[in-house]
């Protein structure tokens, strides 16, 4: 498919800018002006519409395909949340209004949403306070770890290390490193959970804290979590809960009760806001009383007169972590989603997410290796080791599934499982969908025995198949205009076929 | 896995060939094959002083990135400029054309911390 | 009740029996009784109709009826219907990160086009596929400059948004980075002050154009001075203005960031917005965030993939370039749709219209007794005015007349209590501008 720039014709135009009604033409001195117009495309509105509509058809998405991408919680995104986010009172509200004098009165509805969300999230997770500012999960992690650092600094603690399990998301060690800590990786045991002996061996007064998901990234709930928390707290370390897998335990247990001091959650996972092709997300961060005074400013409060307002008066706060108040339109969608589900609906979400994952595990474990043969939570991690021995790797099975109109599960994560296939069906999928998926997986296994070679040509039904990622990384053609000016790029152009 | 005689090796799979007081450093067949198609090599600047086993370069493939540690202490006197345009030299010929850095050795006794080719061969077998 | 659950009671039983469990509770055996919630006191679920109505009522409590002359980095631009329609396609908004390129070419190609347009707009060689927002993009640029130079000192011109300044202060103080602010002189970058600060410990100097006071500048001289000492220059920019203004690329900037909200995104009370980031090709590996590259497949067909993933957190873990995982892909695609729809001519005309309307407004305000318009250099669609009264009080009085009249500088700058910045976008009609001037006159002089 052509790039929009290749469809451009000089002089063609689209959106009409209104004629000026002010009757003056202002000019800026030439030395402040750009030499040439920005090289944006020149196309008609119809061409723009066709271009993006055609592009959209080259995506799998939840609305068109089963999307059991492990660790990403690809739930159905209810349409009504789009509707409420589009209300003009919300969508067209200027963010600086509440920073004007008595400006909080101009944004009471929006501030109420943020205030209510804080209360709701506290109840769901058992934390004492929340900030809505962090703009994604990893951003929440950095916010949380900076608060941990502030806590230790205030207490005069000399801390150097953050512990992370070997199965952790890459964001955990990356975040801790940016915050200035060294990482100690704690191995898992043969049951798929943290090895307490190893934890003990690595605990020291220099440990600032532990970052962990529970259930962990292999989909297993670590029952030792209270003991782990006790051990970490015994050296005045702090417990950080990565909320990526919260969808498994709603109403069943709460990070605050498990002994966690600080946590983030991903509203695009647990609370079903759309993933948008990789964002935007939102990563509210909750803390218990130990860390409350370090929360970012501004905070939303309800004054005695019942008016919601921004409050900046927290001298120990780590400061602002984002420009404004968080990804409001997503927090609003999450709020609407939580209201519609209510207490029972949230519990049901976890119930069915877990049931669906266990059903898949039960039906697939004969044909695929199961690194940990025990009840799983909201996702199941299989290994394609057996198939790999026949020359069919996890990635090949993924490509096979694409041809069958299924978005593949996460492959090669977690890193602790060889040939990992991580399946998270979510609570929204029906038994029929799961049965069809099971049939496909069994078919893939069968084909790996009868004709392993055939996998290398998958996918066959897509516009492209097995892109050359080595070439992409070596040539680094990331900008159409740069390519036009470089010589090595010409070679690329010649091999293009449309 | 091909292992060159007369070279010395580290546990991180770097090799070093010693010619008088000059050390030529690269990564082994095992390392390049584990990384897969190499897309980028980051090399130190000439003149850099470096301690044994200090990180001084890195190698990237599509799916992995690996830090390279210097097998011997010394001063960087030359880097393989060809790798910036053709990082795949390491994949094609890791022991000769795919060399990475030349170092003027400051302490040849550091050699005792390295493996001989026979020892490295055994080390590789132990990994399997 | 959860309206989005599919399985019926009999299906649940079949599934449980396949699993070998008697009840769903059995599946939660790993959670010990002592670990159950101390409380889970939430309201019961409501119907869609009730929730929509509830939020409609909340929405009505927000004053989106005010005529906006407030900017401060977030602008009331028109969002064309085609942009709203296209970005509402579920294929874009209900997809995830393009981990499997074969079934994600839509997102990947759209992001490649986005990167190209951002490069074209800023005059830079490479751009990433977005960062959370303008402020966090600036923070990531600072971290990038520190990685490239190995130095830990940052100089920020006082004309950079004070909102960004407050964020940077959070990160620099928590992450042990020296942060120096060079106050502006007469509303623009103070060359002498910045020159004094440039030393060989400095990683980067941050400049903004137009700056927070609305002033347009050519920072090329500061940039070349910085480069002589091995200091990188980070330029924070307003993308609509770039349709007319000298690009940071032309000035010699090394890293460019900005808030992309004005490129077709709603104000949304603060987010989601779009942080964009562009740089020189030589720094591409030090740039955080996802990057999409063109390549070919086995059959020689052109296609697009995420590239340089080896520097990202899911591979490099604690050695990653940044901890970022999520970006704002959808907002980037939306901005790309906006830039495409307006096109080469349209974006220029839009910028010119903003300029003309702001100029008209400025001329009217200048005639009001008690108003002085401060201006040494030219301005774009936002400018600073001095009032004979406390600006925040004046703005409060203007609310009663239906206007968000501007942003009071006293909120972030001591001693500037009588100043406000006024933004005029293409959406303000002549009638609104005239009524605004008339109302301001009344507030100040009656």
Coordinates of C-alpha atoms in Angstrom, one line a residue, chain A:
Chain A
X1 CA 0.0 0.0 0.0
X2 CA 1.3 3.4 -0.9
X3 CA 2.4 5.9 1.7
X4 CA 0.2 9.0 1.9
X5 CA 3.1 11.1 0.7
X6 CA 3.2 9.0 -2.5
X7 CA -0.4 9.9 -3.1
X8 CA 0.3 13.6 -2.8
X9 CA -0.2 15.9 -5.8
X10 CA 1.1 19.4 -5.7
X11 CA -1.7 21.9 -5.4
X12 CA -4.4 19.4 -4.3
X13 CA -6.2 20.4 -1.2
X14 CA -8.5 19.1 1.4
X15 CA -9.8 20.8 4.6
X16 CA -10.8 24.4 3.9
X17 CA -9.4 26.9 6.3
X18 CA -12.0 29.7 6.9
X19 CA -11.4 33.1 5.3
X20 CA -10.2 35.6 7.8
X21 CA -12.9 37.8 9.3
X22 CA -10.5 40.2 11.0
X23 CA -9.4 42.0 7.9
X24 CA -5.7 42.2 8.7
X25 CA -2.7 40.2 7.6
X26 CA 0.1 40.0 10.0
X27 CA 3.7 39.4 8.9
X28 CA 6.6 38.1 10.9
X29 CA 10.1 39.2 9.9
X30 CA 11.7 36.7 7.4
X31 CA 14.6 35.8 9.8
X32 CA 12.1 34.1 12.1
X33 CA 10.4 32.1 9.3
X34 CA 11.1 28.7 7.9
X35 CA 12.7 28.4 4.4
X36 CA 10.2 26.0 2.9
X37 CA 6.7 24.8 3.8
X38 CA 6.6 21.6 5.9
X39 CA 6.5 18.8 3.3
X40 CA 3.0 17.5 4.4
X41 CA 0.9 15.6 1.9
X42 CA -1.5 17.3 -0.5
X43 CA -4.5 15.1 -0.9
X44 CA -8.3 15.4 -0.9
X45 CA -10.5 14.5 2.1
X46 CA -11.8 11.5 0.3
X47 CA -8.2 10.3 -0.2
X48 CA -7.4 10.8 3.4
X49 CA -10.5 8.9 4.4
X50 CA -9.7 6.0 2.1
X51 CA -6.1 5.9 3.1
X52 CA -6.8 5.5 6.8
X53 CA -9.8 3.3 6.3
X54 CA -7.6 1.0 4.2
X55 CA -4.8 1.2 6.8
X56 CA -7.3 0.3 9.5
X57 CA -8.3 -2.9 7.7
X58 CA -4.6 -4.0 8.0
X59 CA -5.0 -4.2 11.8
X60 CA -6.3 -7.0 14.0
X61 CA -8.2 -5.6 16.9
X62 CA -10.5 -6.7 19.7
X63 CA -13.6 -5.7 17.7
X64 CA -12.7 -8.0 14.9
X65 CA -10.5 -10.8 16.3
X66 CA -10.0 -12.9 19.4
X67 CA -6.9 -11.2 20.9
X68 CA -5.5 -13.4 23.8
X69 CA -2.3 -11.4 24.2
X70 CA -0.9 -12.5 27.5
X71 CA -0.1 -9.8 30.1
X72 CA -2.0 -7.2 28.1
X73 CA -5.6 -7.9 29.2
X74 CA -7.3 -7.3 25.9
X75 CA -10.9 -7.0 27.2
X76 CA -13.8 -5.7 25.2
X77 CA -13.9 -1.9 25.4
X78 CA -17.6 -1.1 25.9
X79 CA -18.8 1.5 23.4
X80 CA -20.7 3.6 25.9
X81 CA -17.3 4.7 27.4
X82 CA -16.5 6.3 24.1
X83 CA -19.8 8.1 24.3
X84 CA -19.3 9.6 27.8
X85 CA -15.7 10.6 27.0
X86 CA -17.0 12.6 24.1
X87 CA -19.4 14.7 26.1
X88 CA -18.5 18.3 25.3
X89 CA -18.4 19.2 28.9
X90 CA -15.6 16.7 29.4
X91 CA -13.8 16.6 26.0
X92 CA -13.7 20.4 25.5
X93 CA -12.7 21.4 29.0
X94 CA -9.5 23.4 29.1
X95 CA -7.1 22.0 31.7
X96 CA -5.8 25.3 33.1
X97 CA -9.3 26.5 34.1
X98 CA -9.0 25.1 37.7
X99 CA -5.6 26.9 38.1
X100 CA -7.4 30.2 37.7
X101 CA -8.5 32.1 40.8
X102 CA -11.6 30.3 42.0
X103 CA -11.2 28.3 38.8
X104 CA -12.1 25.0 40.6
X105 CA -15.7 26.0 40.3
X106 CA -15.3 25.8 36.5
X107 CA -14.5 22.1 36.4
X108 CA -16.5 20.6 39.2
X109 CA -17.7 17.6 37.2
X110 CA -14.2 16.7 36.1
X111 CA -12.7 17.1 39.5
X112 CA -15.5 15.0 41.0
X113 CA -14.6 12.2 38.6
X114 CA -10.9 12.3 39.7
X115 CA -12.0 12.5 43.4
X116 CA -14.4 9.6 43.1
X117 CA -11.9 7.5 41.2
X118 CA -9.4 7.9 44.0
X119 CA -11.9 6.7 46.5
X120 CA -13.0 3.8 44.3
X121 CA -9.5 2.6 43.5
X122 CA -8.6 2.8 47.2
X123 CA -11.4 0.4 48.0
X124 CA -10.6 -1.9 45.2
X125 CA -7.0 -2.2 46.0
X126 CA -6.9 -1.6 49.8
X127 CA -4.6 1.4 49.5
X128 CA -5.1 4.7 51.4
X129 CA -4.5 7.3 48.7
X130 CA -4.1 7.6 45.0
X131 CA -2.6 10.0 42.4
X132 CA -4.2 10.0 39.0
X133 CA -1.3 11.8 37.4
X134 CA 0.9 9.0 35.9
X135 CA 0.2 8.6 32.2
X136 CA 0.9 4.9 31.9
X137 CA 1.9 1.9 33.9
X138 CA 5.7 2.4 33.6
X139 CA 5.2 6.1 34.4
X140 CA 3.4 5.0 37.5
X141 CA 6.3 2.7 38.4
X142 CA 8.7 5.6 38.2
X143 CA 6.4 7.7 40.3
X144 CA 6.1 4.9 42.9
X145 CA 9.8 4.3 43.1
X146 CA 10.6 8.0 43.4
X147 CA 8.2 8.0 46.4
X148 CA 10.0 5.0 47.8
X149 CA 13.3 6.9 47.5
X150 CA 11.8 10.0 49.1
X151 CA 10.7 7.8 52.1
X152 CA 14.2 6.3 52.5
X153 CA 15.8 9.7 52.2
X154 CA 13.6 11.2 54.8
X155 CA 14.4 8.3 57.2
X156 CA 18.1 8.6 56.5
X157 CA 18.1 5.0 55.2
X158 CA 21.1 4.1 53.1
X159 CA 19.5 2.0 50.4
X160 CA 21.1 0.7 47.2
X161 CA 19.1 -2.2 45.8
X162 CA 15.7 -3.0 44.4
X163 CA 14.8 -6.7 44.2
X164 CA 12.8 -8.0 41.3
X165 CA 11.8 -11.5 40.5
X166 CA 13.3 -13.1 37.3
X167 CA 9.8 -13.3 35.8
X168 CA 9.2 -9.5 36.1
X169 CA 8.1 -7.2 33.4
X170 CA 11.1 -5.4 31.9
X171 CA 9.7 -2.1 33.1
X172 CA 10.4 -3.0 36.7
X173 CA 14.2 -3.2 36.5
X174 CA 14.3 -0.4 33.9
X175 CA 12.4 1.9 36.2
X176 CA 14.4 1.1 39.3
X177 CA 17.6 1.7 37.4
X178 CA 16.4 5.1 36.2
X179 CA 15.6 6.0 39.8
X180 CA 19.2 5.2 40.7
X181 CA 19.0 1.8 42.2
X182 CA 20.9 -1.4 41.4
X183 CA 18.9 -4.4 40.6
X184 CA 19.0 -7.8 42.3
X185 CA 17.1 -10.5 40.4
X186 CA 15.5 -13.2 42.6
X187 CA 15.0 -16.5 40.9
X188 CA 11.7 -18.4 41.0
X189 CA 11.4 -21.9 42.3
X190 CA 10.1 -25.0 40.5
X191 CA 6.6 -24.1 41.5
X192 CA 6.8 -20.9 39.5
X193 CA 6.8 -18.5 42.5
X194 CA 9.5 -16.6 44.4
X195 CA 12.2 -18.7 46.0
X196 CA 12.2 -17.6 49.7
X197 CA 15.6 -19.0 50.4
X198 CA 17.0 -16.9 47.6
X199 CA 15.0 -13.9 48.8
X200 CA 16.4 -14.3 52.3
X201 CA 20.0 -14.6 50.9
X202 CA 19.6 -11.3 49.1
X203 CA 17.9 -9.3 51.8
X204 CA 20.1 -6.7 53.5
X205 CA 19.6 -3.4 55.2
X206 CA 20.6 -1.9 51.8
X207 CA 17.5 -3.2 50.1
X208 CA 15.1 -0.3 49.3
X209 CA 12.2 -2.6 48.2
X210 CA 10.8 -5.3 46.1
X211 CA 8.8 -4.9 42.9
X212 CA 6.5 -7.7 42.1
X213 CA 3.3 -8.7 40.4
X214 CA 0.9 -11.1 42.0
X215 CA -0.3 -13.1 40.3
X216 CA 3.1 -13.1 38.7
X217 CA 3.9 -13.1 35.0
X218 CA 3.5 -16.9 34.7
X219 CA -0.1 -16.5 35.9
X220 CA 0.4 -17.9 39.3
X221 CA -0.7 -16.4 42.6
X222 CA 2.2 -16.4 45.1
X223 CA 0.6 -17.5 48.4
X224 CA 3.7 -16.6 50.3
X225 CA 3.2 -12.9 49.7
X226 CA 2.5 -12.1 53.3
X227 CA 5.7 -13.7 54.3
X228 CA 7.6 -12.0 51.5
X229 CA 6.2 -8.6 52.7
X230 CA 7.2 -9.3 56.2
X231 CA 10.7 -10.2 55.2
X232 CA 11.1 -7.1 53.0
X233 CA 9.6 -4.9 55.7
X234 CA 12.0 -6.4 58.3
X235 CA 14.8 -4.4 56.6
X236 CA 12.6 -1.4 56.2
X237 CA 12.2 -2.2 52.5
X238 CA 9.0 -1.2 50.7
X239 CA 6.7 -3.5 48.8
X240 CA 5.8 -2.3 45.3
X241 CA 2.9 -3.9 43.6
X242 CA 2.9 -3.9 39.8
X243 CA -0.9 -3.9 39.0
X244 CA -0.5 -5.3 35.5
X245 CA -2.3 -8.5 36.6
X246 CA -4.9 -7.0 38.9
X247 CA -7.7 -8.4 36.6
X248 CA -7.2 -11.8 38.2
X249 CA -8.0 -10.9 41.8
X250 CA -10.7 -8.3 42.0
X251 CA -12.7 -8.8 45.2
X252 CA -10.6 -11.9 46.0
X253 CA -7.7 -10.1 47.6
X254 CA -6.2 -6.6 47.7
X255 CA -2.6 -5.4 47.4
X256 CA -3.1 -3.2 50.4
X257 CA -4.1 -6.1 52.6
X258 CA -1.3 -8.3 51.2
X259 CA 1.3 -5.9 52.7
X260 CA 2.1 -3.7 49.7
X261 CA 3.0 -0.1 50.4
X262 CA 2.8 1.3 46.9
X263 CA 1.3 0.2 43.6
X264 CA 0.2 1.2 40.1
X265 CA -2.6 -0.1 38.0
X266 CA -3.1 0.0 34.3
X267 CA -6.6 1.3 33.5
X268 CA -6.2 -0.1 30.0
X269 CA -5.9 -3.5 31.4
X270 CA -8.1 -4.0 34.4
X271 CA -10.6 -1.2 33.6
X272 CA -10.9 -1.8 30.0
X273 CA -10.0 1.5 28.4
X274 CA -9.0 1.1 24.8
X275 CA -5.3 0.2 24.1
X276 CA -5.1 2.5 21.1
X277 CA -2.5 0.5 19.2
X278 CA -0.1 0.9 22.1
X279 CA -1.5 3.8 24.1
X280 CA -2.5 6.1 25.6
X281 CA -2.9 4.4 28.9
X282 CA -3.1 5.7 32.4
X283 CA -1.3 4.4 35.5
X284 CA -2.8 5.7 38.8
X285 CA -0.5 5.1 41.8
X286 CA -1.8 4.1 45.2
X287 CA 0.1 4.3 48.5
X288 CA -0.6 3.4 52.1
X289 CA -0.2 5.8 55.0
X290 CA 3.6 5.4 55.1
X291 CA 4.0 7.1 51.7
X292 CA 1.0 9.3 51.5
X293 CA 2.8 12.6 52.1
X294 CA 5.1 12.0 49.2
X295 CA 2.3 11.7 46.6
X296 CA 2.7 14.0 43.6
X297 CA 0.9 17.4 43.6
X298 CA -1.6 18.6 42.7
X299 CA -4.1 16.4 44.6
X300 CA -7.9 16.6 44.3
X301 CA -9.7 17.3 47.5
X302 CA -13.3 17.9 48.6
X303 CA -13.5 21.0 50.7
X304 CA -15.8 21.4 53.7
X305 CA -18.2 23.4 51.5
X306 CA -18.5 20.4 49.2
X307 CA -16.5 22.0 46.4
X308 CA -13.8 19.9 44.7
X309 CA -10.5 21.6 44.4
X310 CA -6.8 21.2 43.5
X311 CA -4.6 21.2 46.6
X312 CA -0.9 21.9 46.4
X313 CA -0.1 22.1 50.0
X314 CA 2.0 19.0 50.6
X315 CA 5.6 20.1 51.5
X316 CA 7.0 16.6 51.3
X317 CA 5.5 15.8 47.9
X318 CA 7.9 14.6 45.3
X319 CA 6.3 17.3 43.0
X320 CA 4.6 17.1 39.6
X321 CA 5.2 13.9 37.6
X322 CA 3.0 15.0 34.6
X323 CA 1.9 18.3 33.2
X324 CA -1.6 18.2 34.4
X325 CA -3.9 15.8 36.2
X326 CA -3.4 12.5 34.3
X327 CA -4.9 11.1 31.2
X328 CA -8.3 12.4 32.2
X329 CA -10.4 11.0 29.2
X330 CA -9.2 7.5 30.0
X331 CA -9.7 7.8 33.8
X332 CA -13.2 8.9 32.9
X333 CA -13.8 5.9 30.8
X334 CA -12.5 3.6 33.5
X335 CA -14.7 5.4 36.0
X336 CA -17.8 4.7 33.8
X337 CA -16.7 1.1 33.4
X338 CA -16.4 0.5 37.1
X339 CA -19.8 2.1 37.8
X340 CA -21.5 -0.2 35.3
X341 CA -19.9 -3.3 36.7
X342 CA -20.2 -2.4 40.3
X343 CA -19.0 -4.7 43.1
X344 CA -20.4 -7.9 41.8
X345 CA -19.5 -7.2 38.2
X346 CA -15.8 -6.6 39.1
X347 CA -15.7 -9.9 41.0
X348 CA -17.4 -11.7 38.1
X349 CA -14.7 -10.2 35.8
X350 CA -12.0 -11.9 37.7
X351 CA -14.0 -15.1 38.1
X352 CA -14.5 -15.5 34.4
X353 CA -11.0 -14.3 33.4
X354 CA -9.6 -17.1 35.7
X355 CA -12.2 -19.7 34.6
X356 CA -11.4 -19.0 30.9
X357 CA -7.7 -19.3 31.4
X358 CA -8.0 -22.5 33.4
X359 CA -10.3 -24.0 30.7
X360 CA -7.7 -23.3 28.0
X361 CA -5.0 -24.8 30.2
X362 CA -7.0 -27.9 30.8
X363 CA -7.7 -28.4 27.1
X364 CA -4.2 -27.6 25.9
X365 CA -1.9 -29.2 28.5
X366 CA -1.8 -32.6 26.8
X367 CA -0.4 -31.2 23.6
X368 CA 1.7 -28.4 24.9
X369 CA 4.3 -28.4 27.7
X370 CA 3.1 -26.8 30.8
X371 CA 6.0 -25.3 32.8
X372 CA 3.9 -25.3 36.0
X373 CA 1.1 -27.8 36.1
X374 CA -1.2 -26.1 38.7
X375 CA -4.2 -23.9 38.7
X376 CA -3.5 -20.6 37.0
X377 CA -5.1 -17.3 37.4
X378 CA -6.1 -15.0 34.5
X379 CA -3.5 -16.2 32.1
X380 CA -1.8 -19.5 31.3
X381 CA 1.8 -19.9 30.1
X382 CA 2.5 -22.8 27.9
X383 CA 5.8 -23.8 26.3
X384 CA 6.2 -24.8 22.6
X385 CA 9.3 -26.8 23.5
X386 CA 7.9 -30.0 22.2
X387 CA 6.9 -28.4 18.9
X388 CA 10.2 -26.6 18.8
X389 CA 12.0 -29.9 18.8
X390 CA 10.1 -30.6 15.5
X391 CA 11.3 -27.3 14.1
X392 CA 8.2 -25.3 14.9
X393 CA 8.8 -22.5 17.4
X394 CA 6.5 -20.4 19.4
X395 CA 6.8 -17.6 16.8
X396 CA 5.8 -20.1 14.0
X397 CA 2.6 -21.0 15.9
X398 CA 1.9 -17.3 16.4
X399 CA 2.2 -16.8 12.6
X400 CA -0.1 -19.8 12.0
X401 CA -2.7 -18.3 14.3
X402 CA -2.7 -15.0 12.3
X403 CA -3.8 -16.9 9.3
X404 CA -6.6 -18.3 11.3
X405 CA -7.9 -14.8 12.2
X406 CA -6.6 -14.9 15.7
X407 CA -4.3 -12.4 17.2
X408 CA -1.4 -14.5 18.6
X409 CA -0.8 -14.8 22.3
X410 CA 2.3 -13.2 23.7
X411 CA 5.4 -15.2 22.8
X412 CA 8.9 -15.4 24.3
X413 CA 7.7 -13.8 27.5
X414 CA 8.2 -14.3 30.4
X415 CA 11.8 -14.9 29.7
X416 CA 12.0 -17.6 32.4
X417 CA 10.0 -20.0 30.2
X418 CA 11.6 -21.4 27.0
X419 CA 9.4 -21.0 23.9
X420 CA 6.8 -19.3 26.0
X421 CA 3.2 -18.9 24.8
X422 CA 1.3 -16.7 27.2
X423 CA -2.4 -16.8 26.8
X424 CA -4.8 -14.4 28.4
X425 CA -8.4 -14.9 27.2
X426 CA -10.1 -12.3 29.4
X427 CA -13.5 -12.7 30.9
X428 CA -15.3 -11.4 27.8
X429 CA -14.7 -14.4 25.6
X430 CA -17.3 -17.1 25.3
X431 CA -16.8 -20.9 25.5
X432 CA -17.4 -21.1 21.8
X433 CA -14.5 -18.7 21.1
X434 CA -12.3 -20.6 23.4
X435 CA -13.2 -23.9 21.9
X436 CA -12.4 -22.6 18.4
X437 CA -9.1 -21.4 19.7
X438 CA -8.3 -24.7 21.3
X439 CA -9.1 -26.5 18.1
X440 CA -6.7 -24.2 16.3
X441 CA -3.9 -24.8 18.8
X442 CA -4.4 -28.6 18.6
X443 CA -4.4 -28.3 14.8
X444 CA -1.1 -26.4 14.9
X445 CA 0.3 -29.1 17.1
X446 CA -0.8 -31.8 14.7
X447 CA 0.6 -29.9 11.8
X448 CA 3.9 -29.5 13.6
X449 CA 4.1 -33.3 13.5
X450 CA 2.9 -33.9 9.9
X451 CA 4.4 -30.9 8.1
X452 CA 6.7 -28.8 10.3
X453 CA 8.2 -27.2 7.1
X454 CA 4.9 -25.6 6.2
X455 CA 5.0 -23.2 9.2
X456 CA 7.8 -21.2 7.6
X457 CA 5.5 -19.8 5.0
X458 CA 2.9 -18.5 7.6
X459 CA 1.2 -16.2 7.5
X460 CA 0.0 -16.5 4.0
X461 CA -3.2 -14.5 4.1
X462 CA -1.8 -11.2 5.2
X463 CA -0.6 -8.3 3.1
X464 CA 2.9 -9.0 4.3
X465 CA 4.7 -12.0 5.8
X466 CA 7.7 -12.2 8.1
X467 CA 9.2 -8.7 7.7
X468 CA 13.0 -8.5 7.6
X469 CA 13.7 -7.0 11.0
X470 CA 17.4 -7.2 10.5
X471 CA 17.3 -5.0 7.5
X472 CA 15.0 -2.6 9.3
X473 CA 17.5 -2.2 12.1
X474 CA 20.5 -1.9 9.9
X475 CA 19.1 0.6 7.4
X476 CA 16.9 2.5 9.9
X477 CA 14.6 4.0 7.4
X478 CA 12.3 5.7 9.8
X479 CA 11.5 8.9 8.0
X480 CA 10.2 9.1 4.4
X481 CA 11.9 12.4 3.7
X482 CA 15.3 11.2 5.0
X483 CA 15.0 8.2 2.8
X484 CA 14.6 10.3 -0.2
X485 CA 17.8 12.1 0.5
X486 CA 20.0 9.1 1.3
X487 CA 21.7 6.9 -1.3
X488 CA 21.3 3.5 0.5
X489 CA 17.6 4.2 0.5
X490 CA 17.4 4.0 -3.3
X491 CA 18.1 0.4 -3.1
X492 CA 15.1 -0.1 -0.9
X493 CA 12.8 1.7 -3.3
X494 CA 13.7 -0.5 -6.2
X495 CA 12.7 -3.6 -4.4
X496 CA 9.3 -2.3 -3.4
X497 CA 6.4 -3.9 -5.1
X498 CA 2.9 -2.6 -4.6

